[in-house]
Amino acid sequence: MKREASIVLAAPAGYGVQTVEEALTTLLMASGLNVFATRELMSRIRGGMNSTEIRVSSDRVAAYMRHTDIAVPLSKGALQHLMTYSHVDKETLVMGEKENLVGLSSLSENQFYDLPISRIAAEIGGSIYSNSVAVGAIMALFDIDENLAIGYFQKRFGSKGDKVVQQNIDAYRRGSEFGQKLVSSGRIQIDIKRDPRISGHMLLDGAEAVGLGAIAGGCNFISSYPMSPSTPVLIFLSQHSQEFGIIVDQAEDEISAMNKGIGAWYAGARGMVTTSGGGFALMTEGLSLAGMLESPMVIHLGQRPGPATGLPTRTEQGDLKHVLNAGHGEFPRVLFAPSTIQDAFYLTQRAFNLADKYQVPVFVLTDQFLLESSYDIPPLNLSGVEVEKQVIRTDSAYRRYALTESGISPRGIPSYGDGLVVVDSDEHDEDGHITEDLLLRKKMVDKRFYRKLERIRKEAIPPELLGSRSCRFLVISWGSNYHVMKEALTKSERRDIAVLHFNQVYPLHESVTSYLGKAKKLAIVENNAGCQFGRLLQVETNISIPAENCLLKYDGMPFSVEEVVEFLHNLNA
């Protein structure tokens, strides 16, 4: 009897794998089950081979696993693809059409169940109904109320007419009959405790959460050039632009996008850009301009493997150094690395307020895994969410870069008051006019760099400790690896290991040196080849992590629970 289950679907692009994923996760959540889905995609519009993993549980699950309980290859070559990436083992049940399954000979007789999807779909009305057949077969394994499926199809296909709705329902029922036969045979039994409260949860992916966070932060301008995996944020904000009064601009390139964003803040808007590593490379001159102008700016960067085009539809944490050191000259910045869907919302919202308060660039550093993974969460708590605007009404004596003890000069905008708002990319005096006064130059650097950074550090978010402070091993992680570390730590049953997880990677909270200094032994888990966060910690704390205690992954895939558990088990070696 399975108390949780993992399902993996695989087919080339264009087969509708994501459509099946949407139906399954929606229906499972509506029935009171926790769901998590993540995608593995090739960078092709058609062809290649893609897969989606869906985990179903009575507990919160939000991490990638290699083990698969139910594999559903929807085309020729799909089973081989899943086997290549260790998604099929001796305990996996494979459901699909026998004629499509090259590699079937390696499975035991009880591992395969013939599901004639194409034949059923043809009898219903054509191959377009194949996905609904597959959904019906899988949902029968979880004993999903048919009325939920009927309601889903009515909502999903209602605009296409009653006939299309009914044919999808018929396809679902035919698939469900095959699923029920499989359950009756005793070859698979799933019994997952349901919680009716889960049906009221939100099903969000990371890109939607970043977009919602931007809206909650008062974003009313976005200019970007499309680049995976960040484009869904641009799409989400464009879809809701009229509802929330957002100007959306698809720029001709990333250089233009960054400069338009800076111009928007100068005019009084709250702007952002969304991009990936290669696009951000073109934004670095504009980033330095924001530093010199002391302009607020919010940059969302969805990481993917590089350099150059790299693997545009895969995941990595390889742009930390890129973002930390980008731009010429010295100026402060803030780097958030959301750990969860909730983090993606709250930290993006916080980024706008922090950028406005300190007049600095603030980064929201995500990755393909977080942006394209989805799971159910309780409704977001908006009680403490406020748009904190810092713009002042100027008077005739206004000085844009007035030297202040805090380092923060009052920020005015054109036509809001009697003052003249002058900004300059050259070094400037307090009025904003160009200067080569070298004594004033030092004062300006002290103001915009040292004094601001000192105050920004005081607002840094502390890392979260999972486990005991008296641990033998302290394992560092950051960003989207939160859930895999948390689950692996629990499954390892190692009481002598704790995890210190960061969702702000710069500047670091003052507690970090103490955590690392008191640890008996240190280890780290990162999705990059250069141990980038480990090296940042060494620079900031003068404490290094031994190379043998670094688990680094850079093949384009997220960490699986199994490989992190193995790493934790071997830390004694």
Short mmCIF file of N, CA and C in Angstrom, two decimals, residues 369-445:
data_model
loop_
_atom_site.label_atom_id
_atom_site.label_comp_id
_atom_site.label_asym_id
_atom_site.label_seq_id
_atom_site.Cartn_x
_atom_site.Cartn_y
_atom_site.Cartn_z
N PHE A 369 14.39 25.47 -12.18
CA PHE A 369 13.68 24.50 -11.34
C PHE A 369 12.59 25.18 -10.52
N LEU A 370 12.92 26.27 -9.86
CA LEU A 370 11.92 26.96 -9.05
C LEU A 370 10.83 27.59 -9.92
N LEU A 371 11.22 28.22 -11.01
CA LEU A 371 10.26 28.94 -11.84
C LEU A 371 9.25 28.01 -12.50
N GLU A 372 9.68 26.80 -12.87
CA GLU A 372 8.80 25.91 -13.62
C GLU A 372 8.29 24.74 -12.79
N SER A 373 8.53 24.78 -11.48
CA SER A 373 7.92 23.80 -10.58
C SER A 373 6.69 24.43 -9.94
N SER A 374 5.71 23.60 -9.63
CA SER A 374 4.49 24.10 -9.00
C SER A 374 4.08 23.17 -7.87
N TYR A 375 3.45 23.73 -6.87
CA TYR A 375 2.85 22.92 -5.81
C TYR A 375 1.80 23.75 -5.09
N ASP A 376 1.00 23.05 -4.29
CA ASP A 376 -0.09 23.74 -3.60
C ASP A 376 0.43 24.39 -2.33
N ILE A 377 -0.08 25.57 -2.05
CA ILE A 377 0.25 26.30 -0.83
C ILE A 377 -1.02 26.90 -0.26
N PRO A 378 -1.07 27.12 1.06
CA PRO A 378 -2.22 27.84 1.62
C PRO A 378 -2.28 29.25 1.05
N PRO A 379 -3.44 29.89 1.08
CA PRO A 379 -3.53 31.26 0.58
C PRO A 379 -2.47 32.16 1.21
N LEU A 380 -1.87 33.02 0.41
CA LEU A 380 -0.81 33.90 0.89
C LEU A 380 -1.35 34.89 1.92
N ASN A 381 -0.58 35.10 2.96
CA ASN A 381 -0.96 36.04 4.01
C ASN A 381 -0.52 37.45 3.60
N LEU A 382 -1.48 38.31 3.35
CA LEU A 382 -1.17 39.66 2.87
C LEU A 382 -1.25 40.72 3.96
N SER A 383 -1.39 40.29 5.21
CA SER A 383 -1.61 41.25 6.29
C SER A 383 -0.44 42.22 6.47
N GLY A 384 0.79 41.76 6.24
CA GLY A 384 1.94 42.65 6.42
C GLY A 384 2.52 43.17 5.13
N VAL A 385 1.80 42.97 4.03
CA VAL A 385 2.31 43.36 2.72
C VAL A 385 1.85 44.78 2.39
N GLU A 386 2.80 45.68 2.27
CA GLU A 386 2.49 47.07 1.96
C GLU A 386 3.47 47.61 0.93
N VAL A 387 2.99 48.51 0.10
CA VAL A 387 3.86 49.22 -0.84
C VAL A 387 4.39 50.46 -0.13
N GLU A 388 5.69 50.46 0.13
CA GLU A 388 6.31 51.55 0.89
C GLU A 388 7.04 52.49 -0.07
N LYS A 389 6.39 53.59 -0.40
CA LYS A 389 6.96 54.54 -1.34
C LYS A 389 7.78 55.59 -0.60
N GLN A 390 8.93 55.92 -1.16
CA GLN A 390 9.88 56.81 -0.49
C GLN A 390 10.03 58.16 -1.19
N VAL A 391 9.30 58.40 -2.25
CA VAL A 391 9.44 59.64 -3.01
C VAL A 391 8.93 60.83 -2.19
N ILE A 392 9.67 61.94 -2.25
CA ILE A 392 9.26 63.15 -1.53
C ILE A 392 8.81 64.23 -2.51
N ARG A 393 8.02 65.17 -2.02
CA ARG A 393 7.69 66.36 -2.80
C ARG A 393 8.83 67.36 -2.62
N THR A 394 9.43 67.80 -3.70
CA THR A 394 10.62 68.65 -3.62
C THR A 394 10.25 70.12 -3.43
N ASP A 395 11.20 70.85 -2.85
CA ASP A 395 11.05 72.31 -2.77
C ASP A 395 12.13 72.96 -3.62
N SER A 396 12.16 74.27 -3.65
CA SER A 396 13.07 74.99 -4.55
C SER A 396 14.54 74.80 -4.16
N ALA A 397 14.79 74.37 -2.92
CA ALA A 397 16.18 74.17 -2.47
C ALA A 397 16.61 72.70 -2.58
N TYR A 398 15.82 71.90 -3.28
CA TYR A 398 16.07 70.45 -3.33
C TYR A 398 17.42 70.13 -3.96
N ARG A 399 18.13 69.17 -3.34
CA ARG A 399 19.41 68.67 -3.86
C ARG A 399 19.31 67.14 -3.93
N ARG A 400 19.37 66.62 -5.15
CA ARG A 400 19.14 65.18 -5.34
C ARG A 400 20.14 64.33 -4.57
N TYR A 401 21.40 64.76 -4.48
CA TYR A 401 22.42 63.94 -3.84
C TYR A 401 22.96 64.59 -2.57
N ALA A 402 22.04 65.14 -1.79
CA ALA A 402 22.43 65.78 -0.54
C ALA A 402 23.19 64.78 0.34
N LEU A 403 24.32 65.21 0.87
CA LEU A 403 25.11 64.35 1.76
C LEU A 403 24.38 64.20 3.09
N THR A 404 24.12 62.97 3.46
CA THR A 404 23.39 62.69 4.70
C THR A 404 24.15 61.68 5.53
N GLU A 405 23.86 61.64 6.81
CA GLU A 405 24.53 60.70 7.70
C GLU A 405 24.19 59.26 7.34
N SER A 406 22.96 59.03 6.89
CA SER A 406 22.53 57.67 6.54
C SER A 406 23.06 57.23 5.18
N GLY A 407 23.49 58.18 4.36
CA GLY A 407 23.90 57.86 3.00
C GLY A 407 22.74 57.88 2.02
N ILE A 408 21.53 58.06 2.52
CA ILE A 408 20.35 58.06 1.66
C ILE A 408 19.89 59.49 1.45
N SER A 409 19.95 59.96 0.22
CA SER A 409 19.48 61.30 -0.11
C SER A 409 17.99 61.24 -0.42
N PRO A 410 17.23 62.23 0.00
CA PRO A 410 15.80 62.25 -0.33
C PRO A 410 15.61 62.18 -1.85
N ARG A 411 14.71 61.30 -2.30
CA ARG A 411 14.54 61.09 -3.74
C ARG A 411 13.27 61.78 -4.22
N GLY A 412 13.47 62.77 -5.08
CA GLY A 412 12.36 63.42 -5.73
C GLY A 412 12.22 62.94 -7.16
N ILE A 413 11.11 63.28 -7.77
CA ILE A 413 10.89 62.94 -9.18
C ILE A 413 10.43 64.18 -9.92
N PRO A 414 10.67 64.26 -11.21
CA PRO A 414 10.31 65.46 -11.96
C PRO A 414 8.83 65.82 -11.82
N SER A 415 8.57 67.12 -11.66
CA SER A 415 7.21 67.68 -11.63
C SER A 415 6.42 67.34 -10.37
N TYR A 416 7.09 66.78 -9.38
CA TYR A 416 6.40 66.54 -8.10
C TYR A 416 7.04 67.47 -7.07
N GLY A 417 6.60 68.72 -7.06
CA GLY A 417 7.18 69.74 -6.22
C GLY A 417 7.87 70.81 -7.05
N ASP A 418 8.56 71.71 -6.37
CA ASP A 418 9.17 72.86 -7.04
C ASP A 418 10.65 72.64 -7.38
N GLY A 419 11.23 71.53 -6.93
CA GLY A 419 12.65 71.32 -7.11
C GLY A 419 13.01 70.81 -8.50
N LEU A 420 14.29 70.97 -8.84
CA LEU A 420 14.83 70.45 -10.09
C LEU A 420 15.56 69.14 -9.76
N VAL A 421 15.15 68.05 -10.41
CA VAL A 421 15.72 66.73 -10.14
C VAL A 421 16.77 66.43 -11.20
N VAL A 422 18.03 66.64 -10.85
CA VAL A 422 19.14 66.46 -11.79
C VAL A 422 19.90 65.19 -11.43
N VAL A 423 20.10 64.32 -12.41
CA VAL A 423 20.92 63.12 -12.21
C VAL A 423 21.98 63.08 -13.30
N ASP A 424 23.10 62.41 -13.00
CA ASP A 424 24.21 62.42 -13.95
C ASP A 424 25.01 61.13 -13.81
N SER A 425 25.40 60.54 -14.95
CA SER A 425 26.20 59.32 -14.91
C SER A 425 27.66 59.61 -14.57
N ASP A 426 28.09 60.86 -14.71
CA ASP A 426 29.41 61.26 -14.23
C ASP A 426 29.35 61.45 -12.72
N GLU A 427 30.52 61.50 -12.10
CA GLU A 427 30.52 61.89 -10.69
C GLU A 427 29.90 63.27 -10.59
N HIS A 428 29.16 63.50 -9.51
CA HIS A 428 28.35 64.72 -9.44
C HIS A 428 28.40 65.32 -8.04
N ASP A 429 27.96 66.56 -7.97
CA ASP A 429 27.86 67.22 -6.67
C ASP A 429 26.48 66.96 -6.08
N GLU A 430 26.18 67.62 -4.98
CA GLU A 430 24.92 67.36 -4.30
C GLU A 430 23.71 67.76 -5.15
N ASP A 431 23.89 68.71 -6.05
CA ASP A 431 22.80 69.13 -6.92
C ASP A 431 22.60 68.20 -8.11
N GLY A 432 23.57 67.29 -8.33
CA GLY A 432 23.47 66.37 -9.45
C GLY A 432 24.27 66.80 -10.66
N HIS A 433 25.03 67.87 -10.55
CA HIS A 433 25.82 68.36 -11.68
C HIS A 433 27.21 67.73 -11.67
N ILE A 434 27.77 67.56 -12.86
CA ILE A 434 29.08 66.93 -13.02
C ILE A 434 30.15 67.67 -12.22
N THR A 435 31.05 66.89 -11.63
CA THR A 435 32.14 67.50 -10.87
C THR A 435 33.40 66.65 -10.99
N GLU A 436 34.55 67.32 -10.84
CA GLU A 436 35.82 66.61 -10.73
C GLU A 436 36.52 67.01 -9.44
N ASP A 437 35.75 67.44 -8.48
CA ASP A 437 36.26 67.74 -7.15
C ASP A 437 36.58 66.41 -6.46
N LEU A 438 37.86 66.10 -6.30
CA LEU A 438 38.26 64.78 -5.81
C LEU A 438 37.92 64.59 -4.34
N LEU A 439 37.89 65.66 -3.57
CA LEU A 439 37.49 65.54 -2.17
C LEU A 439 36.00 65.20 -2.09
N LEU A 440 35.22 65.83 -2.96
CA LEU A 440 33.79 65.53 -3.00
C LEU A 440 33.54 64.11 -3.52
N ARG A 441 34.38 63.68 -4.45
CA ARG A 441 34.27 62.31 -4.98
C ARG A 441 34.31 61.30 -3.84
N LYS A 442 35.27 61.45 -2.93
CA LYS A 442 35.38 60.51 -1.81
C LYS A 442 34.13 60.55 -0.93
N LYS A 443 33.62 61.74 -0.70
CA LYS A 443 32.42 61.87 0.13
C LYS A 443 31.23 61.17 -0.53
N MET A 444 31.13 61.29 -1.84
CA MET A 444 30.02 60.67 -2.56
C MET A 444 30.11 59.14 -2.52
N VAL A 445 31.32 58.60 -2.67
CA VAL A 445 31.50 57.15 -2.59
C VAL A 445 31.16 56.66 -1.19
#
